XYZ file of N, CA and C in Angstrom:
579
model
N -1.980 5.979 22.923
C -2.023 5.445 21.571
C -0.602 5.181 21.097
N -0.220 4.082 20.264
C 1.358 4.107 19.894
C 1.331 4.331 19.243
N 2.452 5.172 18.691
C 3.367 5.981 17.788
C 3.611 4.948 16.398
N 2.921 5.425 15.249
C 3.070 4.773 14.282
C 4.486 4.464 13.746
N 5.281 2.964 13.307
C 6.806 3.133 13.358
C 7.049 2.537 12.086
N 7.731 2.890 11.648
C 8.775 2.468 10.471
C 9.614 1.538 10.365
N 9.913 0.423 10.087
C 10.687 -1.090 9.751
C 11.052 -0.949 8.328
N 12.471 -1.121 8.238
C 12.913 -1.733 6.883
C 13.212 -3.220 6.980
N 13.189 -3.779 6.474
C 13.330 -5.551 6.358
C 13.575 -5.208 5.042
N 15.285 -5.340 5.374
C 15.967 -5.567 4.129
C 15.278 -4.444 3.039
N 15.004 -4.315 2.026
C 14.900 -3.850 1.299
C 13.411 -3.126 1.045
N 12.629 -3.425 2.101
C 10.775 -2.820 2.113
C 11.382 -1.751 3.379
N 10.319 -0.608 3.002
C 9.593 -0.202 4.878
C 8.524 -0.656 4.733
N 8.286 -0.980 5.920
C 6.770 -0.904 6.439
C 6.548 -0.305 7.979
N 4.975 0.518 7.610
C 4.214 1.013 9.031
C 3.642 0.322 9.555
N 3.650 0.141 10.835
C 3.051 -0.455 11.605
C 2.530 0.619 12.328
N 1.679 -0.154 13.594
C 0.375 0.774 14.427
C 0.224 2.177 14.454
N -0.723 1.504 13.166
C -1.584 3.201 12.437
C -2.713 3.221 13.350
N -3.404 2.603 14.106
C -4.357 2.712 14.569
C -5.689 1.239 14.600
N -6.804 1.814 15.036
C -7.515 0.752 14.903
C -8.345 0.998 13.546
N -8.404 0.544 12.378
C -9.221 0.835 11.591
C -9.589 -0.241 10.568
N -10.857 -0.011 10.283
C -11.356 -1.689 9.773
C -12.515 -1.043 8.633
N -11.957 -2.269 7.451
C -12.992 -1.791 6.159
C -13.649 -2.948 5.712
N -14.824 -2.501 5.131
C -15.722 -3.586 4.812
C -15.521 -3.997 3.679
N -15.520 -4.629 2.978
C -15.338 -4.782 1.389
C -15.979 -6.250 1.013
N -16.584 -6.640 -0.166
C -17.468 -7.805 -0.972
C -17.612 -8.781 0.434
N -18.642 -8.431 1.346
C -19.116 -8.500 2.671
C -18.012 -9.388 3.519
N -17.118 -8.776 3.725
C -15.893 -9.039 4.654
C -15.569 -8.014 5.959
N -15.044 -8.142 6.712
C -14.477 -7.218 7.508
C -13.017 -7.670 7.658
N -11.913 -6.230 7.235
C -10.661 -6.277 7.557
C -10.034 -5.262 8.415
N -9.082 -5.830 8.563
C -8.376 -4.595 9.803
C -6.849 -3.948 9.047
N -6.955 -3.171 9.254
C -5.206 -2.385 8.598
C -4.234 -2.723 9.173
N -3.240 -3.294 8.978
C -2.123 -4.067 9.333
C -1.104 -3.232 9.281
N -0.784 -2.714 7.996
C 0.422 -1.933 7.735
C 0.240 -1.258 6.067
N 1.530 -0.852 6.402
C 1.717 0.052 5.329
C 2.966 0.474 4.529
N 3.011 -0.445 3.269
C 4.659 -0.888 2.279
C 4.237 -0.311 1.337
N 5.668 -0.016 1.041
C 6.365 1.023 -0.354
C 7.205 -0.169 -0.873
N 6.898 0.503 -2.472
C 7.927 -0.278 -3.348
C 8.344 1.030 -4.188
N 9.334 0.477 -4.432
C 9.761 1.619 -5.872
C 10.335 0.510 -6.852
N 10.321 0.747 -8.176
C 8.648 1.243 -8.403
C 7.840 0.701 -8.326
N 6.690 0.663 -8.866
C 5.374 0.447 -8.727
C 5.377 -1.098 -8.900
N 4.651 -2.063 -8.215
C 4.217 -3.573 -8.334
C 3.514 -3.779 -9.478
N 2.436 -2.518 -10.082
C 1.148 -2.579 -10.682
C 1.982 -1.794 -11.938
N 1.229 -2.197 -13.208
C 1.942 -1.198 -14.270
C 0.069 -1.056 -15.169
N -0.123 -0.034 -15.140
C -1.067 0.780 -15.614
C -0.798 1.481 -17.615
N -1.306 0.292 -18.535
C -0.802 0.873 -19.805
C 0.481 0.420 -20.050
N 0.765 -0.499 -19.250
C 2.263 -1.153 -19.290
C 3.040 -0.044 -18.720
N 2.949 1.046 -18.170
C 4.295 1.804 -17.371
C 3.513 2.221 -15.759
N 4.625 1.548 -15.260
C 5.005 1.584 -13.773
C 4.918 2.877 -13.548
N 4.833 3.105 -11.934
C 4.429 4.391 -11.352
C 5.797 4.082 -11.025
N 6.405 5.457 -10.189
C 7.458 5.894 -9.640
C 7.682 4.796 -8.080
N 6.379 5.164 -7.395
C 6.401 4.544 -6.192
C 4.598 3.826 -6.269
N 4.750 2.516 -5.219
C 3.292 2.301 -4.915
C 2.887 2.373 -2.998
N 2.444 2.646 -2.670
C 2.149 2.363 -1.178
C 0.833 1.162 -0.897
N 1.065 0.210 -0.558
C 0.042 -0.617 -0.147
C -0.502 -0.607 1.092
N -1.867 -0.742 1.231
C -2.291 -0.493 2.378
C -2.714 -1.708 3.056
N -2.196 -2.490 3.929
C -2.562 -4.190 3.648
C -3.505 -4.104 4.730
N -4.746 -4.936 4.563
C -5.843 -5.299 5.216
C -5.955 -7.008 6.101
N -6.161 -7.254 7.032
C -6.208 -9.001 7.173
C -7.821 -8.664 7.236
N -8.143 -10.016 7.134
C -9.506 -10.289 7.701
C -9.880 -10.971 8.731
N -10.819 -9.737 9.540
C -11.116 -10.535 10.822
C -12.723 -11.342 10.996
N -12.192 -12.246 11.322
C -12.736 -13.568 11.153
C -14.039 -13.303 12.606
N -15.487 -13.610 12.267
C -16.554 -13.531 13.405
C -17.141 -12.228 13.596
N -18.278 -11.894 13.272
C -18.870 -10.793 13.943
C -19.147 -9.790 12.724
N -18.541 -9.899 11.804
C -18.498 -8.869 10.785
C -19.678 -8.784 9.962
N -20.135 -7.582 9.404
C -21.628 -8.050 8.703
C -21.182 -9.029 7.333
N -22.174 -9.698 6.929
C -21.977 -10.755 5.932
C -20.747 -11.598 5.665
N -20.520 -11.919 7.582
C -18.996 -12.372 7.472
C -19.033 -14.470 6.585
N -20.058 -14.339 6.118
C -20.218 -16.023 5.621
C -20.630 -15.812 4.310
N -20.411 -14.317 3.886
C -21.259 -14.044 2.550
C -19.804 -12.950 1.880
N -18.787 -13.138 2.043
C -18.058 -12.829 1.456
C -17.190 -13.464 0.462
N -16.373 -12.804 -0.564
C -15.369 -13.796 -2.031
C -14.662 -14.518 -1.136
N -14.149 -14.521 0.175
C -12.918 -15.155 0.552
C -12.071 -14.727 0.816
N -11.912 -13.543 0.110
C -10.572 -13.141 0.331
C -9.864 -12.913 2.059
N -8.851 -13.451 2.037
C -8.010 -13.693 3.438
C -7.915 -12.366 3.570
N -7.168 -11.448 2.512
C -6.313 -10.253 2.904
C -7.126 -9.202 1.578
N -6.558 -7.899 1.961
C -7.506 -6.839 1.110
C -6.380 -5.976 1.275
N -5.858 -5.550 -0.433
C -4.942 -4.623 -0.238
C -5.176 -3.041 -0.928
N -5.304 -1.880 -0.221
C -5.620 -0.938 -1.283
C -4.426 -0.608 -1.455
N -4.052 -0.094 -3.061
C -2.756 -0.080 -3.684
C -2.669 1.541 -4.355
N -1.942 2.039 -3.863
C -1.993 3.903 -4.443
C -0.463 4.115 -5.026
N -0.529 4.476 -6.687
C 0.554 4.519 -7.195
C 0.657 6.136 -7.114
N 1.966 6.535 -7.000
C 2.330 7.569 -7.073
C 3.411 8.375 -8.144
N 3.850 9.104 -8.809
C 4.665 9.700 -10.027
C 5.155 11.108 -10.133
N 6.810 11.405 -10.367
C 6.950 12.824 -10.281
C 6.302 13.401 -11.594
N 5.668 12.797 -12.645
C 5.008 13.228 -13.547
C 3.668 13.346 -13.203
N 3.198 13.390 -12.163
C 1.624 13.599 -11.968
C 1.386 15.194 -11.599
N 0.002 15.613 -11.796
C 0.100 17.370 -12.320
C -0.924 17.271 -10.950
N -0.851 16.317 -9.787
C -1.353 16.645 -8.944
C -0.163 16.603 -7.747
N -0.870 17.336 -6.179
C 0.367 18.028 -5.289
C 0.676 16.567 -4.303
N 1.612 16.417 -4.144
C 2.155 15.196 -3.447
C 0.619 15.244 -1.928
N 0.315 14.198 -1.818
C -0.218 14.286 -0.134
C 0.296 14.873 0.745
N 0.292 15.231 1.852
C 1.349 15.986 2.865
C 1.889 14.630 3.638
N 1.184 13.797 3.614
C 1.531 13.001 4.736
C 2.916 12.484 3.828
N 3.244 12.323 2.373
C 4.522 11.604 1.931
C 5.719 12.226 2.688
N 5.443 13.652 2.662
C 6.711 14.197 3.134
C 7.390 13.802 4.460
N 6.410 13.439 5.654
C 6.490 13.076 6.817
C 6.978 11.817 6.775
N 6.822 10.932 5.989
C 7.101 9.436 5.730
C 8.280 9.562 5.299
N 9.140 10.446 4.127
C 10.211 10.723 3.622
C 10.928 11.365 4.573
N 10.427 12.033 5.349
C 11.694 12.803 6.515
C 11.853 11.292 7.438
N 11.509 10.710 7.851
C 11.549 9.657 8.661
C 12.299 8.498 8.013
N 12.737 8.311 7.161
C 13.373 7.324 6.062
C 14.972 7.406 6.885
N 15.498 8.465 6.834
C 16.812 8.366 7.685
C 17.430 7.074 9.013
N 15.798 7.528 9.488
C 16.084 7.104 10.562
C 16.117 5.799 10.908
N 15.730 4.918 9.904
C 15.878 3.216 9.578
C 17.282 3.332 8.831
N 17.644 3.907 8.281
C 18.947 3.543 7.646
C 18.743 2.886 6.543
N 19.804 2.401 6.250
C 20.593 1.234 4.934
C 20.491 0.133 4.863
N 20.694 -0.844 4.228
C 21.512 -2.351 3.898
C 20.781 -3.169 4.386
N 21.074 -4.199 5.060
C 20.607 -5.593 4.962
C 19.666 -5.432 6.489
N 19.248 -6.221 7.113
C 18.378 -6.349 7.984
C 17.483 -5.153 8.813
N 16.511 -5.594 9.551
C 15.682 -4.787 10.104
C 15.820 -3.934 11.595
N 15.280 -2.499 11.192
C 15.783 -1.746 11.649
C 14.342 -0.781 11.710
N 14.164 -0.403 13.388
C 12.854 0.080 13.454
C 12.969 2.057 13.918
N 12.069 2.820 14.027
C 11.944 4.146 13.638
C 10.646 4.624 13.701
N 10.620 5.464 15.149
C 9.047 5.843 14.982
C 8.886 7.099 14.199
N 7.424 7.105 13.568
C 7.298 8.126 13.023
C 6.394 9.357 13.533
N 6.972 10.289 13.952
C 6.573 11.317 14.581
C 5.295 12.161 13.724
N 3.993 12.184 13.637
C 3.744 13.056 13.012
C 2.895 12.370 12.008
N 2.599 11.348 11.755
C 2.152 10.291 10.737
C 0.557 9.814 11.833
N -0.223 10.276 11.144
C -1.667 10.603 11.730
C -2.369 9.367 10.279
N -3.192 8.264 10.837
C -3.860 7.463 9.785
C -5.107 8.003 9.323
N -5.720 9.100 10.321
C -6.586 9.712 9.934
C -6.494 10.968 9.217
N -5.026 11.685 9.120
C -4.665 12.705 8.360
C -4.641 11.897 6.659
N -4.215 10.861 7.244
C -3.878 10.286 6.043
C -4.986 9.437 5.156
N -6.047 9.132 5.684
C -6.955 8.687 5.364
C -7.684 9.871 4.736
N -8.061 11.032 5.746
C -8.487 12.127 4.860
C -7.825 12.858 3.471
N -6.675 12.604 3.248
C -5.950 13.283 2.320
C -5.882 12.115 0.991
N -6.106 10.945 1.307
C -6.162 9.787 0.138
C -7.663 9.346 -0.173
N -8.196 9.682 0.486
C -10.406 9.717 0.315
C -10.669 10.334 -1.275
N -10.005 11.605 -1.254
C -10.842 11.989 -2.790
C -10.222 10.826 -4.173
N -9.142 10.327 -3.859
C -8.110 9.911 -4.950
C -8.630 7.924 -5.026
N -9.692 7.212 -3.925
C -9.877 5.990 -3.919
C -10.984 5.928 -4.928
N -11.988 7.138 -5.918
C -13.098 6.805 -6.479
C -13.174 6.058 -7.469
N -11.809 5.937 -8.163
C -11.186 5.028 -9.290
C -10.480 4.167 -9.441
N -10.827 2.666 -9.440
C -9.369 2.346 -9.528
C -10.232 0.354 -10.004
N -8.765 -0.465 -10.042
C -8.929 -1.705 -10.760
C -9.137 -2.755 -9.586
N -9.874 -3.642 -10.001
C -10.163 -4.589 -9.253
C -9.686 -5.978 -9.212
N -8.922 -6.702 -8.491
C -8.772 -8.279 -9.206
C -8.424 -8.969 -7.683
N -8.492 -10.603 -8.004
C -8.070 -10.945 -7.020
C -6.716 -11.943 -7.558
N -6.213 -11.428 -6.154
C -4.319 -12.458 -6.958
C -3.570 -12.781 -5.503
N -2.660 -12.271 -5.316
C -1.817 -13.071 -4.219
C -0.365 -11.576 -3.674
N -0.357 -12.080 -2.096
C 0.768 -10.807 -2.076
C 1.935 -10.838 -2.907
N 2.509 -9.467 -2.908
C 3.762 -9.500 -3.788
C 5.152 -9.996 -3.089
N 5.082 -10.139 -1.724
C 6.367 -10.761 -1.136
C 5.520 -12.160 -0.594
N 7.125 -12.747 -0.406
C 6.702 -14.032 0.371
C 5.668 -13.979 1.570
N 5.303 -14.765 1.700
C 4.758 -16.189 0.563
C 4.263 -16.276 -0.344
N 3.846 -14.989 -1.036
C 2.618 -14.473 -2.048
C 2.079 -15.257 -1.765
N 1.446 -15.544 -0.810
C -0.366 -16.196 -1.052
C -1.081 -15.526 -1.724
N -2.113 -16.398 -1.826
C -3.237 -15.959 -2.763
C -4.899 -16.069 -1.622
N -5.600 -15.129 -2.098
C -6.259 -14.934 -1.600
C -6.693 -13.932 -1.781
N -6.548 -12.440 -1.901
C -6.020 -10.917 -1.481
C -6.707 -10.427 -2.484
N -7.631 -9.821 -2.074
C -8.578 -8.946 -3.175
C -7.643 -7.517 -3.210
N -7.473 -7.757 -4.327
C -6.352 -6.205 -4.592
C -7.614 -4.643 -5.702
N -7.070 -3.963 -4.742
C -7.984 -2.690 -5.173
C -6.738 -1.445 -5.516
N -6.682 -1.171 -7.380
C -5.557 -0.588 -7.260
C -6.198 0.834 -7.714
N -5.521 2.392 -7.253
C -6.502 3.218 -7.270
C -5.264 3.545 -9.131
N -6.647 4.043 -9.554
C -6.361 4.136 -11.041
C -5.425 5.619 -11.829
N -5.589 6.253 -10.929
C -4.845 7.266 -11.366
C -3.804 8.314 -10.131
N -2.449 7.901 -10.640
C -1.395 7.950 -9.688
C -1.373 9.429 -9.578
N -1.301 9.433 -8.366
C -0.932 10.827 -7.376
C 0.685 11.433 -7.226
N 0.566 12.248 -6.830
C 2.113 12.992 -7.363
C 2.918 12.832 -6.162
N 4.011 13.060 -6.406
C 5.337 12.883 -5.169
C 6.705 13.561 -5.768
N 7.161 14.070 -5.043
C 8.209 15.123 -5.574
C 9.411 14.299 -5.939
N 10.528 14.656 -6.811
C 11.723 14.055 -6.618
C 12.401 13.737 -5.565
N 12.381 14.519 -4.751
C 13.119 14.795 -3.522
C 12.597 13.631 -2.105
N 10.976 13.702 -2.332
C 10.626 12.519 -1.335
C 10.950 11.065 -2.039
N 10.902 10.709 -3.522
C 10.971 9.527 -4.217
C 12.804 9.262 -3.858
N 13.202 10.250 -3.985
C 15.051 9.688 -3.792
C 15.121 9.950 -2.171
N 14.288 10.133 -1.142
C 14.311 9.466 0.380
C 14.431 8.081 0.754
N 13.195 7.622 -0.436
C 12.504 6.565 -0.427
C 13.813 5.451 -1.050
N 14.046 6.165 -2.362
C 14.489 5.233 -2.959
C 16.428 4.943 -2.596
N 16.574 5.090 -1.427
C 17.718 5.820 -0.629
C 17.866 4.514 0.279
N 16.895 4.346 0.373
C 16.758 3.033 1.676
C 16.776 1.637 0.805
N 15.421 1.696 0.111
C 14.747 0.925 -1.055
C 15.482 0.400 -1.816
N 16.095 1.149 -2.758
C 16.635 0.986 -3.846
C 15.322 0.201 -4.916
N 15.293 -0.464 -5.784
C 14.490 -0.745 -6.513
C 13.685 -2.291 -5.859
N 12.873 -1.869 -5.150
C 12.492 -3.416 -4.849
C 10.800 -3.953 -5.307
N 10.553 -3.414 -6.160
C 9.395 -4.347 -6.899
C 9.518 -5.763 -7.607
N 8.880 -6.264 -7.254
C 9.210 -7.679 -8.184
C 8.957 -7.496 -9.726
N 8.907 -8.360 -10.458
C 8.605 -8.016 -11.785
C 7.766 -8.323 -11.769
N 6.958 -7.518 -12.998
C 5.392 -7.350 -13.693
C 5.199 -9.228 -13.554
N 3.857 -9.863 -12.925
C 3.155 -10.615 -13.218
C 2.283 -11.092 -14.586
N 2.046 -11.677 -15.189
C 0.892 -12.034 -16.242
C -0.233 -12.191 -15.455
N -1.791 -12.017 -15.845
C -2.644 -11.898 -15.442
C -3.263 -13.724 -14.892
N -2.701 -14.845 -15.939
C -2.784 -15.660 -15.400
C -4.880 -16.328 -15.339
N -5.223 -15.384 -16.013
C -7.037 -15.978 -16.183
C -7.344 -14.932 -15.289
N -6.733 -14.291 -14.610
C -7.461 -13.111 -12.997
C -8.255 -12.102 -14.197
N -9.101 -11.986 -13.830
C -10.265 -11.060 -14.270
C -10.105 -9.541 -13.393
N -9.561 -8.738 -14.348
C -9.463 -7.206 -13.930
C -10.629 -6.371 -13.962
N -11.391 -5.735 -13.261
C -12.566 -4.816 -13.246
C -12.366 -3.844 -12.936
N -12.263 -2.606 -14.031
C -12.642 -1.443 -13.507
C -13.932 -0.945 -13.217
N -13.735 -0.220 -12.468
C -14.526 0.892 -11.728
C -14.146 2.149 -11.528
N -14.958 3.149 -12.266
C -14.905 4.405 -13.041
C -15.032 5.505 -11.529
């Protein structure tokens, strides 16, 4: 199985090969691609930004899938988990493992890869399961280039905690790379309780 790895490009990380894992969503089938941090948050909840967001990006695979001709369209499916040192819940375990591994991509301008030892998608899947029962619904476009549109975004509604200490790992590499707050633009937001 390969070793899930770490890429900074310029100013993002992202994970790559977490594994094989594929979700169904408004009768689509997608596959997990990767896995990007922003600091802070892309999404602002009440108008204030989370500390950090982790996106979980989905493609869609095309043939075979149940109700693969009966789905919204959406190309890509992103689940979006904001995180805050003001949250009165305990960081995931898996952040810490992601934050010890931050070193090892380094600094500054171009890309620079780093496996991550210890970074299990199924540890991590089990430890983010209770925290997906809530959250907002819309469809819009990615937040980096090209932002296409397409991308049914699922943002979970109430941000999970992360220590100072893993957020200034993060934000060590990072530095501030969210784009700015979007307008909604006519996109129809749905929660789900």
């Amino acid at each position: 199985a390969a070793v899930p790895e770490e890429t900074r490009r310029g100013h993002v990380l992202e994970i790559s090969n977490l594994g094989q894992v594929t979700l169904f969503a408004g009768g689509g089938k997608y596959g997990l691609r990767q896995l990007v941090t922003h600091t802070p948050s892309e999404h602002a909840i009440g108008g204030e930004r989370a500390d950090l967001e982790i996106q979980l990006v989905h493609h869609r695979i095309h043939g075979g899938g149940p109700g693969d001709d009966d789905d919204d369209g959406a190309e890509s499916l992103v689940v979006s988990l904001l995180f805050s040192t003001k949250s009165a819940k305990a960081p995931p375990p898996f952040l810490a493992t992601l934050a010890a591994a931050v070193p090892e991509v380094g600094r500054g301008e171009g890309s620079r890869h780093a496996e991550v030892r210890g970074l299990s998608l199924k540890d991590v899947a089990h430890q983010l399961a209770p925290h997906l029962r809530s959250y907002f619904r819309y469809q819009g476009s990615l937040t980096h280039p090209p932002c296409s549109e397409g991308v049914a975004w699922f943002v979970v509604s109430d941000p999970l905690g992360i220590t100072g200490a893993q957020l200034a790992a993060l934000r060590e590499v990072e530095g501030s790379n969210a784009r700015p707050l979007q307008s909604l633009n006519g996109r129809q937001v749905r929660y789900v309780p």
